[in-house]
PDB file of C-alpha atoms in Angstrom:
ATOM      1  CA  MET A  23     -16.072  49.784 -37.413  1.00  0.00           C
ATOM      2  CA  THR A  24     -16.033  46.377 -38.683  1.00  0.00           C
ATOM      3  CA  ASP A  25     -16.930  47.749 -42.255  1.00  0.00           C
ATOM      4  CA  ALA A  26     -14.079  50.586 -41.604  1.00  0.00           C
ATOM      5  CA  LEU A  27     -12.122  47.808 -41.145  1.00  0.00           C
ATOM      6  CA  THR A  28     -12.650  45.383 -43.834  1.00  0.00           C
ATOM      7  CA  SER A  29     -12.544  48.592 -46.135  1.00  0.00           C
ATOM      8  CA  ALA A  30      -8.527  48.957 -45.106  1.00  0.00           C
ATOM      9  CA  VAL A  31      -7.777  45.385 -45.407  1.00  0.00           C
ATOM     10  CA  PHE A  32      -9.377  44.586 -48.164  1.00  0.00           C
ATOM     11  CA  VAL A  33      -6.975  48.320 -49.873  1.00  0.00           C
ATOM     12  CA  GLY A  34      -3.879  46.422 -48.331  1.00  0.00           C
ATOM     13  CA  GLY A  35      -4.282  43.083 -49.736  1.00  0.00           C
ATOM     14  CA  VAL A  36      -5.141  45.228 -53.501  1.00  0.00           C
ATOM     15  CA  GLY A  37      -2.318  46.552 -53.255  1.00  0.00           C
ATOM     16  CA  LEU A  38       0.576  44.093 -51.717  1.00  0.00           C
ATOM     17  CA  ALA A  39      -0.659  41.926 -54.689  1.00  0.00           C
ATOM     18  CA  LEU A  40      -0.965  44.922 -57.503  1.00  0.00           C
ATOM     19  CA  ALA A  41       2.944  45.299 -56.066  1.00  0.00           C
ATOM     20  CA  ASN A  42       4.158  42.370 -56.581  1.00  0.00           C
ATOM     21  CA  LEU A  43       2.291  41.222 -60.375  1.00  0.00           C
ATOM     22  CA  THR A  44       3.389  44.591 -61.309  1.00  0.00           C
ATOM     23  CA  GLY A  45       7.491  43.565 -61.076  1.00  0.00           C
ATOM     24  CA  ILE A  46       6.344  40.530 -62.258  1.00  0.00           C
ATOM     25  CA  VAL A  47       4.635  41.844 -65.910  1.00  0.00           C
ATOM     26  CA  ALA A  48       7.440  44.372 -66.451  1.00  0.00           C
ATOM     27  CA  SER A  49      10.023  41.959 -65.600  1.00  0.00           C
ATOM     28  CA  ALA A  50       7.659  39.516 -68.394  1.00  0.00           C
ATOM     29  CA  LEU A  51       7.771  43.106 -70.187  1.00  0.00           C
ATOM     30  CA  GLY A  52      11.756  43.301 -69.944  1.00  0.00           C
ATOM     31  CA  LEU A  53      11.193  46.249 -68.489  1.00  0.00           C
ATOM     32  CA  VAL A  54      13.096  45.720 -64.592  1.00  0.00           C
ATOM     33  CA  SER A  55      14.824  42.567 -63.206  1.00  0.00           C
ATOM     34  CA  TYR A  56      12.434  41.690 -60.136  1.00  0.00           C
ATOM     35  CA  TRP A  57      11.709  37.776 -61.135  1.00  0.00           C
ATOM     36  CA  PRO A  58      13.161  36.003 -60.476  1.00  0.00           C
ATOM     37  CA  PRO A  59      15.634  37.291 -58.207  1.00  0.00           C
ATOM     38  CA  GLY A  60      18.111  35.176 -59.100  1.00  0.00           C
ATOM     39  CA  GLU A  61      19.929  35.237 -55.362  1.00  0.00           C
ATOM     40  CA  ARG A  62      19.234  36.798 -52.761  1.00  0.00           C
ATOM     41  CA  ASP A  63      19.663  39.970 -52.980  1.00  0.00           C
ATOM     42  CA  ARG A  64      16.940  43.213 -53.213  1.00  0.00           C
ATOM     43  CA  THR A  65      14.133  42.666 -54.704  1.00  0.00           C
ATOM     44  CA  TYR A  66      14.501  38.531 -53.596  1.00  0.00           C
ATOM     45  CA  TYR A  67      13.626  40.227 -49.996  1.00  0.00           C
ATOM     46  CA  VAL A  68      10.934  42.230 -51.658  1.00  0.00           C
ATOM     47  CA  HIS A  69       9.457  39.779 -53.438  1.00  0.00           C
ATOM     48  CA  TRP A  70       8.652  37.609 -50.354  1.00  0.00           C
ATOM     49  CA  GLY A  71       7.881  39.784 -48.312  1.00  0.00           C
ATOM     50  CA  ILE A  72       4.848  41.510 -50.004  1.00  0.00           C
ATOM     51  CA  SER A  73       4.231  38.183 -50.799  1.00  0.00           C
ATOM     52  CA  HIS A  74       4.062  36.839 -47.061  1.00  0.00           C
ATOM     53  CA  SER A  75       1.999  40.100 -46.324  1.00  0.00           C
ATOM     54  CA  LEU A  76      -0.351  39.528 -48.659  1.00  0.00           C
ATOM     55  CA  ASN A  77      -1.255  35.988 -47.269  1.00  0.00           C
ATOM     56  CA  VAL A  78      -2.029  37.357 -43.778  1.00  0.00           C
ATOM     57  CA  VAL A  79      -4.012  39.980 -45.491  1.00  0.00           C
ATOM     58  CA  VAL A  80      -6.110  37.246 -46.735  1.00  0.00           C
ATOM     59  CA  LEU A  81      -6.422  35.436 -43.880  1.00  0.00           C
ATOM     60  CA  ALA A  82      -7.366  39.019 -42.196  1.00  0.00           C
ATOM     61  CA  LEU A  83      -9.598  39.346 -45.130  1.00  0.00           C
ATOM     62  CA  THR A  84     -11.228  36.019 -45.599  1.00  0.00           C
ATOM     63  CA  TYR A  85     -12.443  36.176 -41.592  1.00  0.00           C
ATOM     64  CA  LEU A  86     -13.884  39.764 -42.274  1.00  0.00           C
ATOM     65  CA  SER A  87     -15.732  39.075 -44.864  1.00  0.00           C
ATOM     66  CA  TRP A  88     -16.457  35.204 -44.388  1.00  0.00           C
ATOM     67  CA  ASN A  89     -19.680  33.621 -46.738  1.00  0.00           C
ATOM     68  CA  SER A  90     -20.550  37.429 -48.064  1.00  0.00           C
ATOM     69  CA  LEU A  91     -21.092  36.722 -51.132  1.00  0.00           C
ATOM     70  CA  GLY A  92     -24.265  34.195 -51.584  1.00  0.00           C
ATOM     71  CA  LEU A  93     -23.073  32.071 -53.381  1.00  0.00           C
ATOM     72  CA  PRO A  94     -24.515  28.064 -52.740  1.00  0.00           C
ATOM     73  CA  ARG A  95     -22.739  27.021 -49.578  1.00  0.00           C
ATOM     74  CA  GLY A  96     -23.428  23.686 -49.463  1.00  0.00           C
ATOM     75  CA  PRO A  97     -21.585  23.546 -53.550  1.00  0.00           C
ATOM     76  CA  SER A  98     -19.474  26.318 -53.441  1.00  0.00           C
ATOM     77  CA  LEU A  99     -17.563  24.445 -50.027  1.00  0.00           C
ATOM     78  CA  ALA A 100     -17.665  21.294 -51.202  1.00  0.00           C
ATOM     79  CA  ALA A 101     -16.106  22.408 -54.774  1.00  0.00           C
ATOM     80  CA  GLY A 102     -14.483  24.836 -53.039  1.00  0.00           C
ATOM     81  CA  ALA A 103     -12.658  22.558 -50.524  1.00  0.00           C
ATOM     82  CA  ALA A 104     -11.653  20.000 -53.348  1.00  0.00           C
ATOM     83  CA  LEU A 105     -10.488  21.906 -55.227  1.00  0.00           C
ATOM     84  CA  PHE A 106      -8.000  23.916 -52.582  1.00  0.00           C
ATOM     85  CA  VAL A 107      -6.601  20.717 -51.911  1.00  0.00           C
ATOM     86  CA  VAL A 108      -5.727  19.033 -54.779  1.00  0.00           C
ATOM     87  CA  GLY A 109      -4.699  22.452 -56.373  1.00  0.00           C
ATOM     88  CA  TYR A 110      -2.296  22.554 -53.346  1.00  0.00           C
ATOM     89  CA  ALA A 111      -1.327  19.533 -52.670  1.00  0.00           C
ATOM     90  CA  VAL A 112      -0.486  19.525 -56.793  1.00  0.00           C
ATOM     91  CA  ALA A 113       1.441  22.822 -56.227  1.00  0.00           C
ATOM     92  CA  ILE A 114       3.869  21.051 -52.442  1.00  0.00           C
ATOM     93  CA  ALA A 115       4.135  17.908 -54.512  1.00  0.00           C
ATOM     94  CA  ALA A 116       5.691  19.875 -57.887  1.00  0.00           C
ATOM     95  CA  GLY A 117       8.208  22.192 -55.372  1.00  0.00           C
ATOM     96  CA  LEU A 118       9.314  19.296 -53.560  1.00  0.00           C
ATOM     97  CA  ASP A 119      10.724  18.328 -57.102  1.00  0.00           C
ATOM     98  CA  LEU A 120      11.918  21.435 -57.629  1.00  0.00           C
ATOM     99  CA  GLY A 121      13.515  22.439 -54.283  1.00  0.00           C
ATOM    100  CA  VAL A 122      13.441  25.205 -51.865  1.00  0.00           C
ATOM    101  CA  GLU A 123      15.493  26.789 -53.728  1.00  0.00           C
ATOM    102  CA  GLU A 124      14.850  26.852 -56.872  1.00  0.00           C
ATOM    103  CA  THR A 125      11.281  27.613 -55.871  1.00  0.00           C
ATOM    104  CA  LYS A 126      12.130  31.110 -54.357  1.00  0.00           C
ATOM    105  CA  GLY A 127      13.280  31.757 -57.198  1.00  0.00           C
ATOM    106  CA  LEU A 128      17.353  31.212 -56.513  1.00  0.00           C
ATOM    107  CA  ALA A 129      19.804  29.387 -59.453  1.00  0.00           C
ATOM    108  CA  GLY A 130      19.831  26.296 -59.396  1.00  0.00           C
ATOM    109  CA  GLU A 131      19.626  23.307 -61.903  1.00  0.00           C
ATOM    110  CA  LEU A 132      16.775  23.080 -64.861  1.00  0.00           C
ATOM    111  CA  HIS A 133      14.621  20.050 -63.582  1.00  0.00           C
ATOM    112  CA  THR A 134      13.106  18.500 -66.756  1.00  0.00           C
ATOM    113  CA  GLY A 135      11.771  15.235 -64.363  1.00  0.00           C
ATOM    114  CA  GLY A 136       8.645  14.375 -61.456  1.00  0.00           C
ATOM    115  CA  TRP A 137       5.975  16.980 -62.602  1.00  0.00           C
ATOM    116  CA  TYR A 138       7.758  18.696 -64.693  1.00  0.00           C
ATOM    117  CA  ARG A 139       7.770  15.798 -67.151  1.00  0.00           C
ATOM    118  CA  TYR A 140       3.779  16.659 -67.643  1.00  0.00           C
ATOM    119  CA  SER A 141       4.184  20.699 -67.247  1.00  0.00           C
ATOM    120  CA  ARG A 142       7.253  23.245 -67.407  1.00  0.00           C
ATOM    121  CA  ASN A 143       4.798  25.316 -64.931  1.00  0.00           C
ATOM    122  CA  PRO A 144       2.856  22.461 -62.889  1.00  0.00           C
ATOM    123  CA  GLN A 145       3.034  24.411 -59.261  1.00  0.00           C
ATOM    124  CA  TYR A 146       1.602  27.363 -60.856  1.00  0.00           C
ATOM    125  CA  VAL A 147      -0.801  25.141 -62.592  1.00  0.00           C
ATOM    126  CA  GLY A 148      -1.291  23.446 -58.927  1.00  0.00           C
ATOM    127  CA  TYR A 149      -2.203  27.382 -57.258  1.00  0.00           C
ATOM    128  CA  VAL A 150      -4.039  28.453 -60.108  1.00  0.00           C
ATOM    129  CA  VAL A 151      -6.481  25.808 -58.899  1.00  0.00           C
ATOM    130  CA  ALA A 152      -5.565  26.121 -56.164  1.00  0.00           C
ATOM    131  CA  THR A 153      -6.686  29.856 -55.623  1.00  0.00           C
ATOM    132  CA  VAL A 154     -10.106  29.540 -57.492  1.00  0.00           C
ATOM    133  CA  GLY A 155     -10.730  27.139 -54.936  1.00  0.00           C
ATOM    134  CA  PHE A 156      -9.354  29.728 -52.052  1.00  0.00           C
ATOM    135  CA  ALA A 157     -12.656  31.726 -53.427  1.00  0.00           C
ATOM    136  CA  LEU A 158     -15.149  30.106 -53.403  1.00  0.00           C
ATOM    137  CA  LEU A 159     -14.661  28.557 -49.421  1.00  0.00           C
ATOM    138  CA  ALA A 160     -14.031  32.188 -48.687  1.00  0.00           C
ATOM    139  CA  ASN A 161     -17.826  32.789 -50.669  1.00  0.00           C
ATOM    140  CA  SER A 162     -16.592  36.932 -50.532  1.00  0.00           C
ATOM    141  CA  GLY A 163     -16.578  39.079 -53.082  1.00  0.00           C
ATOM    142  CA  LEU A 164     -13.459  40.723 -51.520  1.00  0.00           C
ATOM    143  CA  VAL A 165     -11.528  37.700 -50.971  1.00  0.00           C
ATOM    144  CA  ALA A 166     -12.701  37.158 -54.894  1.00  0.00           C
ATOM    145  CA  VAL A 167     -11.006  40.149 -56.470  1.00  0.00           C
ATOM    146  CA  VAL A 168      -7.501  39.482 -54.806  1.00  0.00           C
ATOM    147  CA  CYS A 169      -8.014  35.854 -55.736  1.00  0.00           C
ATOM    148  CA  ALA A 170      -7.884  37.292 -59.972  1.00  0.00           C
ATOM    149  CA  ILE A 171      -4.952  39.241 -58.524  1.00  0.00           C
ATOM    150  CA  TYR A 172      -3.282  36.085 -57.655  1.00  0.00           C
ATOM    151  CA  LEU A 173      -4.123  34.398 -60.959  1.00  0.00           C
ATOM    152  CA  GLY A 174      -2.546  36.893 -62.305  1.00  0.00           C
ATOM    153  CA  TRP A 175       0.695  36.185 -60.953  1.00  0.00           C
ATOM    154  CA  TRP A 176       0.225  32.539 -61.825  1.00  0.00           C
ATOM    155  CA  LEU A 177      -0.298  33.479 -65.248  1.00  0.00           C
ATOM    156  CA  SER A 178       2.516  35.622 -65.202  1.00  0.00           C
ATOM    157  CA  LEU A 179       5.304  34.780 -63.333  1.00  0.00           C
ATOM    158  CA  PRO A 180       6.271  31.946 -66.727  1.00  0.00           C
ATOM    159  CA  PHE A 181       6.585  34.439 -68.874  1.00  0.00           C
ATOM    160  CA  ALA A 182       8.825  36.256 -67.083  1.00  0.00           C
ATOM    161  CA  GLU A 183      10.911  33.117 -65.782  1.00  0.00           C
ATOM    162  CA  GLU A 184      11.021  32.410 -69.651  1.00  0.00           C
ATOM    163  CA  PRO A 185      14.128  34.950 -70.746  1.00  0.00           C
ATOM    164  CA  TRP A 186      16.259  33.660 -67.257  1.00  0.00           C
ATOM    165  CA  LEU A 187      15.814  30.745 -67.880  1.00  0.00           C
ATOM    166  CA  ARG A 188      16.532  30.846 -71.963  1.00  0.00           C
ATOM    167  CA  GLU A 189      19.752  32.946 -70.661  1.00  0.00           C
ATOM    168  CA  ARG A 190      21.001  30.770 -67.964  1.00  0.00           C
ATOM    169  CA  TYR A 191      20.285  27.058 -69.742  1.00  0.00           C
ATOM    170  CA  GLY A 192      20.607  27.296 -73.663  1.00  0.00           C
ATOM    171  CA  GLU A 193      19.253  24.763 -76.191  1.00  0.00           C
ATOM    172  CA  GLU A 194      18.659  22.083 -72.865  1.00  0.00           C
ATOM    173  CA  TYR A 195      15.972  24.334 -71.889  1.00  0.00           C
ATOM    174  CA  GLU A 196      14.854  25.589 -75.767  1.00  0.00           C
ATOM    175  CA  ARG A 197      14.670  21.242 -76.221  1.00  0.00           C
ATOM    176  CA  TYR A 198      12.514  20.811 -72.761  1.00  0.00           C
ATOM    177  CA  THR A 199      10.224  24.189 -74.574  1.00  0.00           C
ATOM    178  CA  GLU A 200       9.690  21.666 -77.752  1.00  0.00           C
ATOM    179  CA  ARG A 201       8.261  18.384 -75.772  1.00  0.00           C
ATOM    180  CA  VAL A 202       6.945  20.204 -72.244  1.00  0.00           C
ATOM    181  CA  PRO A 203       4.094  23.218 -72.763  1.00  0.00           C
ATOM    182  CA  ARG A 204       3.535  25.827 -70.429  1.00  0.00           C
ATOM    183  CA  PHE A 205       1.378  24.742 -68.609  1.00  0.00           C
ATOM    184  CA  VAL A 206      -1.091  21.556 -69.401  1.00  0.00           C
ATOM    185  CA  GLY A 207      -1.646  20.831 -72.681  1.00  0.00           C
ATOM    186  CA  ARG A 208      -2.232  17.893 -75.513  1.00  0.00           C
ATOM    187  CA  ARG A 209       1.708  16.688 -74.899  1.00  0.00           C
ATOM    188  CA  THR A 210       0.531  16.444 -70.906  1.00  0.00           C
ATOM    189  CA  VAL A 211      -1.884  14.315 -71.366  1.00  0.00           C
ATOM    190  CA  ARG A 212      -0.407  11.954 -73.733  1.00  0.00           C
ATOM    191  CA  ALA A 213       2.968  12.365 -71.552  1.00  0.00           C
ATOM    192  CA  LEU A 214       0.129  11.117 -69.017  1.00  0.00           C
ATOM    193  CA  VAL A 215      -0.436   8.420 -70.319  1.00  0.00           C
ATOM    194  CA  GLY A 216       2.607   6.954 -71.905  1.00  0.00           C
ATOM    195  CA  ASN A 217       3.885   7.056 -68.352  1.00  0.00           C
ATOM    196  CA  GLN A 218       0.796   5.185 -67.804  1.00  0.00           C
ATOM    197  CA  ALA A 219       1.227   2.482 -70.286  1.00  0.00           C
ATOM    198  CA  ASP A 220       5.020   1.998 -68.912  1.00  0.00           C
ATOM    199  CA  GLU A 221       3.724   1.571 -64.729  1.00  0.00           C
ATOM    200  CA  THR A 222       1.654  -1.009 -66.721  1.00  0.00           C
ATOM    201  CA  ALA A 223       4.470  -2.607 -68.609  1.00  0.00           C
ATOM    202  CA  VAL A 224       6.512  -3.009 -66.025  1.00  0.00           C
ATOM    203  CA  SER A 225       3.893  -4.115 -63.452  1.00  0.00           C
ATOM    204  CA  ASP A 226       2.407  -6.588 -66.292  1.00  0.00           C
ATOM    205  CA  GLY A 227       6.052  -7.810 -66.424  1.00  0.00           C
ATOM    206  CA  GLY A 228       6.898  -8.428 -63.055  1.00  0.00           C
TER     207      GLY A 228
END
């Protein structure tokens, strides 16, 4: 009975995850207008309905298949917890910078400060790290499969958003893309080092 329930929850989770991933990839390819919604229309409620439902399913799957993969429990638990906490903290902090409405894919202002000085998608960078951490925490092959599809989300979302951002913000967004990487890169490091140097100079001057 438990095995059948676990399999059913797993299939449901994969189905929900793939449904959203399909819409995101199709948007990136210009085939549909699924993400970002821009306003509270039907696709907005479909996307977030699937997302919230999947979160519940993943928690249930984690409970049903906890620690079934066989990774060494001590190291996987420690590494998973560290990655999850750090990644989730970054994602939440970046989300607060961006604002609740924009985080939900709704129209707003172009944000280039705060965490967005270092990456055009700091939330997604944080969620990538947190997702890997969660898979290690769960130590479950079934959860790892769903987490892999989640990773597809985070890596595909910027490609779906960028045409919409270019159309909405024009040259301002183009200039932003020239100085800040999509995820992270050498320009991220230079920005972090430069910011640290500025803070040190201010501190010394004080």
